Short mmCIF file of C-alpha atoms and ligand atoms in Angstrom, two decimals:
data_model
loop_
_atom_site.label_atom_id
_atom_site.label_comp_id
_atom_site.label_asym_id
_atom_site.label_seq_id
_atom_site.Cartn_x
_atom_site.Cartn_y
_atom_site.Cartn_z
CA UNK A 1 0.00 0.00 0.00
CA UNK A 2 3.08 2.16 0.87
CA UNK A 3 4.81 3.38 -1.63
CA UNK A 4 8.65 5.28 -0.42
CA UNK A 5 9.63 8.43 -2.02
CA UNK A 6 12.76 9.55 -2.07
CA UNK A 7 12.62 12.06 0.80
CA UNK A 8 11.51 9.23 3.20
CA UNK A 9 7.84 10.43 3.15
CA UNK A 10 5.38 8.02 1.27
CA UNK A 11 2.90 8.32 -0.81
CA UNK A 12 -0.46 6.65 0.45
CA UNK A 13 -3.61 4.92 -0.73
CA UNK A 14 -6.29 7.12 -1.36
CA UNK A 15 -9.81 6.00 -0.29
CA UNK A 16 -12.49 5.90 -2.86
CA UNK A 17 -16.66 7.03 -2.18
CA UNK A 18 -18.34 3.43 -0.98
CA UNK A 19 -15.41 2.80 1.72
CA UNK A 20 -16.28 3.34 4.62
CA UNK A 21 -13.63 5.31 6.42
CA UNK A 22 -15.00 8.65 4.04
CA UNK A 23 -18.50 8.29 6.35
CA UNK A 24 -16.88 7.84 9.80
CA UNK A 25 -16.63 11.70 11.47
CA UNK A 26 -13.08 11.72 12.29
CA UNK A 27 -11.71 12.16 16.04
CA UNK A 28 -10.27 15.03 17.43
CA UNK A 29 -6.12 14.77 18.61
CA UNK A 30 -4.79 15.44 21.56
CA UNK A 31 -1.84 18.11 21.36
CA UNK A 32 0.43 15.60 23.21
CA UNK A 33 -0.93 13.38 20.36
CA UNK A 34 0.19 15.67 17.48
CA UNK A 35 3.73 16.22 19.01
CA UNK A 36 4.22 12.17 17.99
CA UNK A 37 6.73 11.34 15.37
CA UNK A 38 3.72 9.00 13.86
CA UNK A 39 1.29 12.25 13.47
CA UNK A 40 4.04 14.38 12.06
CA UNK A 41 5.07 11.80 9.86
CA UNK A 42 1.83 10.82 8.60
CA UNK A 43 1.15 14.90 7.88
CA UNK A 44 3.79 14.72 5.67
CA UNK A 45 2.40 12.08 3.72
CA UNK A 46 -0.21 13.47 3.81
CA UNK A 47 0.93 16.54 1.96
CA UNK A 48 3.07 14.41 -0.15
CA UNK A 49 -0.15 12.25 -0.86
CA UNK A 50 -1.76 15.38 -2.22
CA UNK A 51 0.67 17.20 -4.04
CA UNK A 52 0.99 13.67 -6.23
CA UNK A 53 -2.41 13.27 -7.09
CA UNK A 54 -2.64 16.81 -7.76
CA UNK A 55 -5.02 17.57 -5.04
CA UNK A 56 -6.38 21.29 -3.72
CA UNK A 57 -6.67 19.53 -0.39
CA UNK A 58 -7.04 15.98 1.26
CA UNK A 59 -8.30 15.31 4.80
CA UNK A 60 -6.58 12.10 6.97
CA UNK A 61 -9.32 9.67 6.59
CA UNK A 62 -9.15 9.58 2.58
CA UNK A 63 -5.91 8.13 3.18
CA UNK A 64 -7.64 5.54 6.00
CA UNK A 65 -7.02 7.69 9.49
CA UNK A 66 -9.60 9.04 10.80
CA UNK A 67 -8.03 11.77 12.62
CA UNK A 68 -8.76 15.33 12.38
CA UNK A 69 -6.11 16.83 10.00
CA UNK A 70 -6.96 18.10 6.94
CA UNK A 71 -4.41 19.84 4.39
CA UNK A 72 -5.17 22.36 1.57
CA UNK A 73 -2.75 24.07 -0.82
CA UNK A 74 -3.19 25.44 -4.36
CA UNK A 75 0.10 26.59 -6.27
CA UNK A 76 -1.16 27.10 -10.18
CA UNK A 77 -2.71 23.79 -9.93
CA UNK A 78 -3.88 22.62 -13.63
CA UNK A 79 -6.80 20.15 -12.28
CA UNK A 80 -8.38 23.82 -11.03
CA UNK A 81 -6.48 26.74 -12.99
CA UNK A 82 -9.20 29.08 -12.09
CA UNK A 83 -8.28 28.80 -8.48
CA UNK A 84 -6.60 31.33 -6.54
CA UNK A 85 -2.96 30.36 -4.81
CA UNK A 86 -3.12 28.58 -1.18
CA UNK A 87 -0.30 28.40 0.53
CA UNK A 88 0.34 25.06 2.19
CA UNK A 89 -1.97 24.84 5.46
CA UNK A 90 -2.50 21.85 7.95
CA UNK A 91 -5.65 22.20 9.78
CA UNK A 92 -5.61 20.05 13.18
CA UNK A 93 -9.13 19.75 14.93
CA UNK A 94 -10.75 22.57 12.54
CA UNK A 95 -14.03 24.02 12.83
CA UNK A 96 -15.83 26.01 10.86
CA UNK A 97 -18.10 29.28 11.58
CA UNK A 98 -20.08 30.64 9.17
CA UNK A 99 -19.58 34.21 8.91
CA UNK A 100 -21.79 35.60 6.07
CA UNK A 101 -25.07 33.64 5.19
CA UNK A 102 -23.90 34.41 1.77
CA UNK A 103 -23.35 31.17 -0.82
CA UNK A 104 -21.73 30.72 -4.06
CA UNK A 105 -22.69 27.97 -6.25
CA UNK A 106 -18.75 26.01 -6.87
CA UNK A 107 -17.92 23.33 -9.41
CA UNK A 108 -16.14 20.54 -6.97
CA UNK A 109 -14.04 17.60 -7.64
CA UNK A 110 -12.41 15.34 -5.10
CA UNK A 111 -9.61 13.19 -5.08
CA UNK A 112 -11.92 10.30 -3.59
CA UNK A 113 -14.71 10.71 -6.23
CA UNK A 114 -12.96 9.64 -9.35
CA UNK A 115 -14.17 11.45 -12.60
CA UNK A 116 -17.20 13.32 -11.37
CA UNK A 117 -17.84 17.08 -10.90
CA UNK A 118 -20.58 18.88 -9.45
CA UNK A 119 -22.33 21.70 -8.30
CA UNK A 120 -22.30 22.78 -4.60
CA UNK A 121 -23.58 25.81 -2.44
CA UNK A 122 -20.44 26.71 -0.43
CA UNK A 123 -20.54 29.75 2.10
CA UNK A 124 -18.89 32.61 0.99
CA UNK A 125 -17.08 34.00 4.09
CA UNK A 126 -15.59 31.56 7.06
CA UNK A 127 -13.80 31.68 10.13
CA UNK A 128 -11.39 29.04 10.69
CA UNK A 129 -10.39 27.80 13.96
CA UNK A 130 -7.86 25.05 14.49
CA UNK A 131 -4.58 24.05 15.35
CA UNK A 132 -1.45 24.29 12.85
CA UNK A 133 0.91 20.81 12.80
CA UNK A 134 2.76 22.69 15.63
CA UNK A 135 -0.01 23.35 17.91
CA UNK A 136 -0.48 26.87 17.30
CA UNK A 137 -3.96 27.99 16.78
CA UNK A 138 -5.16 29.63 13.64
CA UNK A 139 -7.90 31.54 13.83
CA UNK A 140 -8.63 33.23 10.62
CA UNK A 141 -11.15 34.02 8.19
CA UNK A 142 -11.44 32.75 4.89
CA UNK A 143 -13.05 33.49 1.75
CA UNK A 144 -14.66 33.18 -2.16
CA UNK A 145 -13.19 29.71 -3.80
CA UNK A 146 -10.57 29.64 -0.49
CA UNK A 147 -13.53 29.35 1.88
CA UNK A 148 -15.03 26.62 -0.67
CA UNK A 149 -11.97 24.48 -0.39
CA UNK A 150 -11.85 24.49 3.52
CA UNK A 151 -15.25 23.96 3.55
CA UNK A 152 -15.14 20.51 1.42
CA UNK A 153 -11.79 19.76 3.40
CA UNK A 154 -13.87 19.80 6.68
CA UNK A 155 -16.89 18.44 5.68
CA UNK A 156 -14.43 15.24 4.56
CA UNK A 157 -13.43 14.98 8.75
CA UNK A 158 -17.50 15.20 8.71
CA UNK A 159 -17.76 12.22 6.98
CA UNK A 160 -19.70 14.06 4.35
CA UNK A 161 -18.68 13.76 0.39
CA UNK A 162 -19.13 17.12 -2.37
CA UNK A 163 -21.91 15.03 -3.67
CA UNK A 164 -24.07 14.70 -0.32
CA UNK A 165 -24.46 18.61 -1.22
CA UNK A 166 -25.15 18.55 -4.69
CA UNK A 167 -28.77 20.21 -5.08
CA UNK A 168 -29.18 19.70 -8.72
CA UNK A 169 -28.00 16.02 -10.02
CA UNK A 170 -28.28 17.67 -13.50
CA UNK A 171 -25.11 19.25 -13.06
CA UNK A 172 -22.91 16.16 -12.29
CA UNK A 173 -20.47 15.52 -14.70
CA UNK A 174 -17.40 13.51 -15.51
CA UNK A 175 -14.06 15.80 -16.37
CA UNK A 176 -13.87 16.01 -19.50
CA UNK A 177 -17.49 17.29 -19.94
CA UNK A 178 -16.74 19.83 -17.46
CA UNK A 179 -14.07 20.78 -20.30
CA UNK A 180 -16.21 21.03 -23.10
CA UNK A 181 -19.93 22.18 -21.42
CA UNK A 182 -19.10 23.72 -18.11
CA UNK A 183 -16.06 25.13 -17.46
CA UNK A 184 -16.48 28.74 -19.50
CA UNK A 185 -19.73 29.04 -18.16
CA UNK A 186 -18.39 28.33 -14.46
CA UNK A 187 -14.84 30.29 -14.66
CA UNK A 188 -16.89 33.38 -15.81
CA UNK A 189 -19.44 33.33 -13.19
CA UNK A 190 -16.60 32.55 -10.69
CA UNK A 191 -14.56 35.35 -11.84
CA UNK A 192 -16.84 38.57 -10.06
CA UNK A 193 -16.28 36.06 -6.67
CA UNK A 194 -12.53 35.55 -6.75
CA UNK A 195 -11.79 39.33 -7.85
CA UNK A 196 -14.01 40.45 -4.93
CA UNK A 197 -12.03 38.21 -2.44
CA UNK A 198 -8.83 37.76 -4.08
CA UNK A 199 -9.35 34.30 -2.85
NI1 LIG B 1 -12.40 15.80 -1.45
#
């Protein structure tokens, strides 16, 4: 299952929708618990994990641990080349407030949902409170397509998938129809949100 990388991390396994580790809430860990070598380690395969498949973010229990770290981090990716720039964050024990009843509807993929796209209300303007991988809290705000990601990155430690939110079926679709039917359409709605935010 474990694959070694040349900088010692590995690249892990990545759960797909029907197993049941992605509908198990995740537990909370204990700061004495994060300190571990075996938490720190596993948070850098966990970033490594992402970074190879190309992922915005990935939360602990798509790669089987159902702990709750989540990790997020957008550098020009080309599976979303619409989305602003995240720099790398590790959430640890992250909750969510919702700061601005506001919604945007958001075109989401996920790592664990091979090949299918859809649409999904996502709050506009959060507030972000967790740990970082050292035990500092964050609290910050977040916002636009940012806020979207954090918000599907959570809702994974939830044990909730982007299509338990999907209000219209009609706009599932696999990638390359997003390509040719919905993408235009979605990157120039999107566009008023992420120059408003900048995120
Ligand atoms: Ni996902």
């Amino acid at each position: 299952m474990r694959r070694a990388s040349v900088s010692g991390m590995a690249i892990r396994k990545i759960a797909s929708i029907g197993h049941p580790v992605l509908r198990e809430p995740a537990r909370d860990i204990a700061p004495d618990e994060l300190k571990s070598r075996e938490v720190q380690r596993f948070i850098d395969d966990l970033v490594e994990t992402m970074r190879d498949a190309r992922g915005a973010g990935l939360a602990a229990n798509q790669i089987h641990e159902p702990i709750r770290v989540c990790a997020a981090e957008v550098r020009e990716n080309p599976r979303y080349p619409y989305k602003p720039n995240i720099p790398l964050t590790i959430l640890v024990n992250p909750k969510i407030e919702i700061v601005s009843e506001r919604t945007f509807d958001n075109y989401e993929g996920c790592l664990s949902v091979p090949n299918l796209r859809g649409l999904v209300p996502r709050y506009t303007e959060i507030r972000l409170s967790a740990l970082d991988r050292n035990g500092e809290v964050i609290d910050r705000r977040a916002r636009g397509l940012t806020a979207g990601t954090f918000q599907h990155e959570v809702d994974h430690l939830d044990g909730v998938l982007f299509v338990d939110r999907v209000q219209d079926p009609t706009t599932l679709c696999t990638w390359t129809e997003f390509e040719r039917f919905h993408k235009d359409g979605f990157v120039s709605r999107i566009s008023e949100l992420v120059a408003e935010f900048g995120e």
